[in-house]
Amino acid sequence: MDQTLSDFGTVFVFLLLGIIFVIGGYLTARLLRPSRPNPEKLAIYECGEEAVGSAWIKFNIRFYVVALIFIIFDVEVVFLFPWATVFKQLGAFALIEALVFAGILIIGLVYAWVKGDLDWVRPTPNIPKMPVVDDKEEGR
């Protein structure tokens, strides 16, 4: 029981020291930095360019979707590295498991491709319009 409290105490001390270190860094930076605000410093800029128009514009959602798909597949490929390091030790089971994993990734990629999420320019759908039928012509 005494050893458990000692281990928790060690974790608590490190957590407390980490918090004190971060707060101390912020306070030191606040005390040492120069503070001379002027209109040029307070102006909004984007990568050194003057802002033009409102920031509340609509962005195309395709950029976000493609970025998410890239991140998902990029992170999932990272899971193959540990498998590759112990491949010879695990044998055929590891190969089958990696093939199942790669198959799931390929199915996800095909799904995103068929759905059209990988296309930058989507074709406009051609939706046929139903002819308008007049009630007088049917004799009602």
PDB file of C-alpha atoms in Angstrom:
ATOM      1  CA  MET A   1       0.000   0.000   0.000  1.00  0.00           C
ATOM      2  CA  ASP A   2       2.820   2.361   0.872  1.00  0.00           C
ATOM      3  CA  GLN A   3       4.569   1.694  -2.465  1.00  0.00           C
ATOM      4  CA  THR A   4       1.353   2.511  -4.405  1.00  0.00           C
ATOM      5  CA  LEU A   5       0.998   5.843  -2.676  1.00  0.00           C
ATOM      6  CA  SER A   6       4.639   6.539  -3.379  1.00  0.00           C
ATOM      7  CA  ASP A   7       4.148   5.799  -7.119  1.00  0.00           C
ATOM      8  CA  PHE A   8       1.079   8.043  -7.290  1.00  0.00           C
ATOM      9  CA  GLY A   9       3.001  10.688  -5.377  1.00  0.00           C
ATOM     10  CA  THR A  10       5.794  10.565  -7.977  1.00  0.00           C
ATOM     11  CA  VAL A  11       3.292  11.001 -10.805  1.00  0.00           C
ATOM     12  CA  PHE A  12       1.649  13.878  -8.934  1.00  0.00           C
ATOM     13  CA  VAL A  13       4.990  15.603  -8.343  1.00  0.00           C
ATOM     14  CA  PHE A  14       5.928  15.331 -12.041  1.00  0.00           C
ATOM     15  CA  LEU A  15       2.487  16.633 -13.055  1.00  0.00           C
ATOM     16  CA  LEU A  16       2.779  19.541 -10.628  1.00  0.00           C
ATOM     17  CA  LEU A  17       6.314  20.366 -11.810  1.00  0.00           C
ATOM     18  CA  GLY A  18       5.142  20.280 -15.435  1.00  0.00           C
ATOM     19  CA  ILE A  19       2.305  22.707 -14.706  1.00  0.00           C
ATOM     20  CA  ILE A  20       4.642  25.014 -12.767  1.00  0.00           C
ATOM     21  CA  PHE A  21       7.181  24.889 -15.623  1.00  0.00           C
ATOM     22  CA  VAL A  22       4.576  25.854 -18.238  1.00  0.00           C
ATOM     23  CA  ILE A  23       3.072  28.656 -16.131  1.00  0.00           C
ATOM     24  CA  GLY A  24       6.570  29.903 -15.272  1.00  0.00           C
ATOM     25  CA  GLY A  25       7.475  30.025 -18.969  1.00  0.00           C
ATOM     26  CA  TYR A  26       4.362  32.027 -19.803  1.00  0.00           C
ATOM     27  CA  LEU A  27       4.920  34.461 -16.950  1.00  0.00           C
ATOM     28  CA  THR A  28       8.611  34.929 -17.824  1.00  0.00           C
ATOM     29  CA  ALA A  29       7.759  35.569 -21.472  1.00  0.00           C
ATOM     30  CA  ARG A  30       5.070  38.076 -20.468  1.00  0.00           C
ATOM     31  CA  LEU A  31       7.477  39.972 -18.204  1.00  0.00           C
ATOM     32  CA  LEU A  32      10.394  40.055 -20.669  1.00  0.00           C
ATOM     33  CA  ARG A  33       8.679  40.729 -23.985  1.00  0.00           C
ATOM     34  CA  PRO A  34       8.274  44.252 -25.309  1.00  0.00           C
ATOM     35  CA  SER A  35       4.691  45.459 -25.553  1.00  0.00           C
ATOM     36  CA  ARG A  36       4.344  48.267 -28.096  1.00  0.00           C
ATOM     37  CA  PRO A  37       1.068  47.776 -29.960  1.00  0.00           C
ATOM     38  CA  ASN A  38       0.332  49.966 -32.965  1.00  0.00           C
ATOM     39  CA  PRO A  39      -2.251  49.831 -35.779  1.00  0.00           C
ATOM     40  CA  GLU A  40       0.180  48.087 -38.140  1.00  0.00           C
ATOM     41  CA  LYS A  41       0.809  45.268 -35.665  1.00  0.00           C
ATOM     42  CA  LEU A  42      -2.873  44.890 -34.859  1.00  0.00           C
ATOM     43  CA  ALA A  43      -3.930  44.679 -38.527  1.00  0.00           C
ATOM     44  CA  ILE A  44      -5.244  41.362 -39.807  1.00  0.00           C
ATOM     45  CA  TYR A  45      -3.043  39.698 -42.421  1.00  0.00           C
ATOM     46  CA  GLU A  46      -2.821  36.353 -44.139  1.00  0.00           C
ATOM     47  CA  CYS A  47       0.697  35.132 -44.915  1.00  0.00           C
ATOM     48  CA  GLY A  48       1.946  38.694 -45.207  1.00  0.00           C
ATOM     49  CA  GLU A  49      -0.842  39.749 -47.586  1.00  0.00           C
ATOM     50  CA  GLU A  50      -3.493  42.328 -46.913  1.00  0.00           C
ATOM     51  CA  ALA A  51      -6.898  40.826 -46.163  1.00  0.00           C
ATOM     52  CA  VAL A  52      -9.423  41.255 -48.967  1.00  0.00           C
ATOM     53  CA  GLY A  53     -13.100  40.716 -48.275  1.00  0.00           C
ATOM     54  CA  SER A  54     -14.758  38.880 -45.449  1.00  0.00           C
ATOM     55  CA  ALA A  55     -13.310  35.852 -43.717  1.00  0.00           C
ATOM     56  CA  TRP A  56     -16.763  34.256 -43.657  1.00  0.00           C
ATOM     57  CA  ILE A  57     -16.754  32.843 -47.175  1.00  0.00           C
ATOM     58  CA  LYS A  58     -17.752  29.358 -48.232  1.00  0.00           C
ATOM     59  CA  PHE A  59     -14.926  26.965 -48.986  1.00  0.00           C
ATOM     60  CA  ASN A  60     -15.430  23.971 -51.204  1.00  0.00           C
ATOM     61  CA  ILE A  61     -15.949  20.934 -48.975  1.00  0.00           C
ATOM     62  CA  ARG A  62     -13.970  18.729 -51.398  1.00  0.00           C
ATOM     63  CA  PHE A  63     -10.675  20.148 -50.118  1.00  0.00           C
ATOM     64  CA  TYR A  64     -11.590  19.076 -46.593  1.00  0.00           C
ATOM     65  CA  VAL A  65     -12.798  15.618 -47.665  1.00  0.00           C
ATOM     66  CA  VAL A  66      -9.677  14.878 -49.716  1.00  0.00           C
ATOM     67  CA  ALA A  67      -7.476  16.024 -46.818  1.00  0.00           C
ATOM     68  CA  LEU A  68      -9.350  13.751 -44.403  1.00  0.00           C
ATOM     69  CA  ILE A  69      -9.076  10.788 -46.760  1.00  0.00           C
ATOM     70  CA  PHE A  70      -5.348  11.421 -47.128  1.00  0.00           C
ATOM     71  CA  ILE A  71      -4.860  11.607 -43.352  1.00  0.00           C
ATOM     72  CA  ILE A  72      -6.882   8.439 -42.772  1.00  0.00           C
ATOM     73  CA  PHE A  73      -4.893   6.405 -45.287  1.00  0.00           C
ATOM     74  CA  ASP A  74      -1.613   7.945 -44.199  1.00  0.00           C
ATOM     75  CA  VAL A  75      -2.214   7.036 -40.556  1.00  0.00           C
ATOM     76  CA  GLU A  76      -3.365   3.544 -41.443  1.00  0.00           C
ATOM     77  CA  VAL A  77      -0.219   2.897 -43.475  1.00  0.00           C
ATOM     78  CA  VAL A  78       1.783   3.710 -40.333  1.00  0.00           C
ATOM     79  CA  PHE A  79       0.214   0.622 -38.749  1.00  0.00           C
ATOM     80  CA  LEU A  80       2.018  -1.528 -41.319  1.00  0.00           C
ATOM     81  CA  PHE A  81       5.491  -0.542 -40.056  1.00  0.00           C
ATOM     82  CA  PRO A  82       5.340  -2.522 -36.771  1.00  0.00           C
ATOM     83  CA  TRP A  83       3.990  -5.483 -38.732  1.00  0.00           C
ATOM     84  CA  ALA A  84       6.896  -5.298 -41.167  1.00  0.00           C
ATOM     85  CA  THR A  85       9.457  -5.389 -38.356  1.00  0.00           C
ATOM     86  CA  VAL A  86       8.138  -8.667 -36.891  1.00  0.00           C
ATOM     87  CA  PHE A  87       6.871 -10.273 -40.101  1.00  0.00           C
ATOM     88  CA  LYS A  88       9.333 -13.205 -40.094  1.00  0.00           C
ATOM     89  CA  GLN A  89       8.617 -14.042 -36.457  1.00  0.00           C
ATOM     90  CA  LEU A  90       4.827 -14.189 -36.889  1.00  0.00           C
ATOM     91  CA  GLY A  91       4.779 -16.194 -40.125  1.00  0.00           C
ATOM     92  CA  ALA A  92       1.764 -16.855 -42.333  1.00  0.00           C
ATOM     93  CA  PHE A  93      -0.745 -15.564 -39.785  1.00  0.00           C
ATOM     94  CA  ALA A  94       0.814 -12.096 -39.956  1.00  0.00           C
ATOM     95  CA  LEU A  95       0.740 -12.165 -43.742  1.00  0.00           C
ATOM     96  CA  ILE A  96      -2.952 -13.060 -43.823  1.00  0.00           C
ATOM     97  CA  GLU A  97      -3.721 -10.419 -41.213  1.00  0.00           C
ATOM     98  CA  ALA A  98      -1.832  -7.758 -43.184  1.00  0.00           C
ATOM     99  CA  LEU A  99      -3.627  -8.767 -46.383  1.00  0.00           C
ATOM    100  CA  VAL A 100      -6.994  -8.447 -44.621  1.00  0.00           C
ATOM    101  CA  PHE A 101      -5.939  -5.024 -43.328  1.00  0.00           C
ATOM    102  CA  ALA A 102      -4.810  -3.925 -46.806  1.00  0.00           C
ATOM    103  CA  GLY A 103      -8.052  -5.321 -48.259  1.00  0.00           C
ATOM    104  CA  ILE A 104     -10.108  -3.194 -45.875  1.00  0.00           C
ATOM    105  CA  LEU A 105      -8.069  -0.146 -46.906  1.00  0.00           C
ATOM    106  CA  ILE A 106      -8.591  -0.929 -50.594  1.00  0.00           C
ATOM    107  CA  ILE A 107     -12.341  -1.354 -50.067  1.00  0.00           C
ATOM    108  CA  GLY A 108     -12.429   2.048 -48.342  1.00  0.00           C
ATOM    109  CA  LEU A 109     -10.487   3.623 -51.188  1.00  0.00           C
ATOM    110  CA  VAL A 110     -12.769   2.083 -53.821  1.00  0.00           C
ATOM    111  CA  TYR A 111     -15.824   3.275 -51.866  1.00  0.00           C
ATOM    112  CA  ALA A 112     -14.477   6.848 -51.747  1.00  0.00           C
ATOM    113  CA  TRP A 113     -13.592   6.655 -55.449  1.00  0.00           C
ATOM    114  CA  VAL A 114     -17.003   5.322 -56.529  1.00  0.00           C
ATOM    115  CA  LYS A 115     -18.771   7.873 -54.358  1.00  0.00           C
ATOM    116  CA  GLY A 116     -16.814  10.591 -56.209  1.00  0.00           C
ATOM    117  CA  ASP A 117     -15.032  12.050 -53.197  1.00  0.00           C
ATOM    118  CA  LEU A 118     -11.675  11.890 -54.976  1.00  0.00           C
ATOM    119  CA  ASP A 119     -12.834  13.934 -57.982  1.00  0.00           C
ATOM    120  CA  TRP A 120     -11.875  17.595 -57.956  1.00  0.00           C
ATOM    121  CA  VAL A 121     -14.526  18.572 -60.474  1.00  0.00           C
ATOM    122  CA  ARG A 122     -17.743  16.676 -60.105  1.00  0.00           C
ATOM    123  CA  PRO A 123     -20.009  16.473 -63.118  1.00  0.00           C
ATOM    124  CA  THR A 124     -23.328  18.215 -62.651  1.00  0.00           C
ATOM    125  CA  PRO A 125     -26.084  15.644 -62.316  1.00  0.00           C
ATOM    126  CA  ASN A 126     -28.526  15.465 -65.199  1.00  0.00           C
ATOM    127  CA  ILE A 127     -31.864  15.094 -63.445  1.00  0.00           C
ATOM    128  CA  PRO A 128     -34.712  14.562 -65.891  1.00  0.00           C
ATOM    129  CA  LYS A 129     -37.797  16.673 -65.265  1.00  0.00           C
ATOM    130  CA  MET A 130     -41.196  15.093 -65.213  1.00  0.00           C
ATOM    131  CA  PRO A 131     -43.626  16.498 -67.741  1.00  0.00           C
ATOM    132  CA  VAL A 132     -46.365  18.599 -66.220  1.00  0.00           C
ATOM    133  CA  VAL A 133     -49.769  17.075 -66.818  1.00  0.00           C
ATOM    134  CA  ASP A 134     -52.714  19.437 -66.865  1.00  0.00           C
ATOM    135  CA  ASP A 135     -55.800  18.201 -64.984  1.00  0.00           C
ATOM    136  CA  LYS A 136     -58.116  19.593 -67.703  1.00  0.00           C
ATOM    137  CA  GLU A 137     -56.544  17.391 -70.354  1.00  0.00           C
ATOM    138  CA  GLU A 138     -57.284  14.216 -68.390  1.00  0.00           C
ATOM    139  CA  GLY A 139     -60.964  15.140 -68.044  1.00  0.00           C
ATOM    140  CA  ARG A 140     -61.075  15.540 -64.313  1.00  0.00           C
TER     141      ARG A 140
END
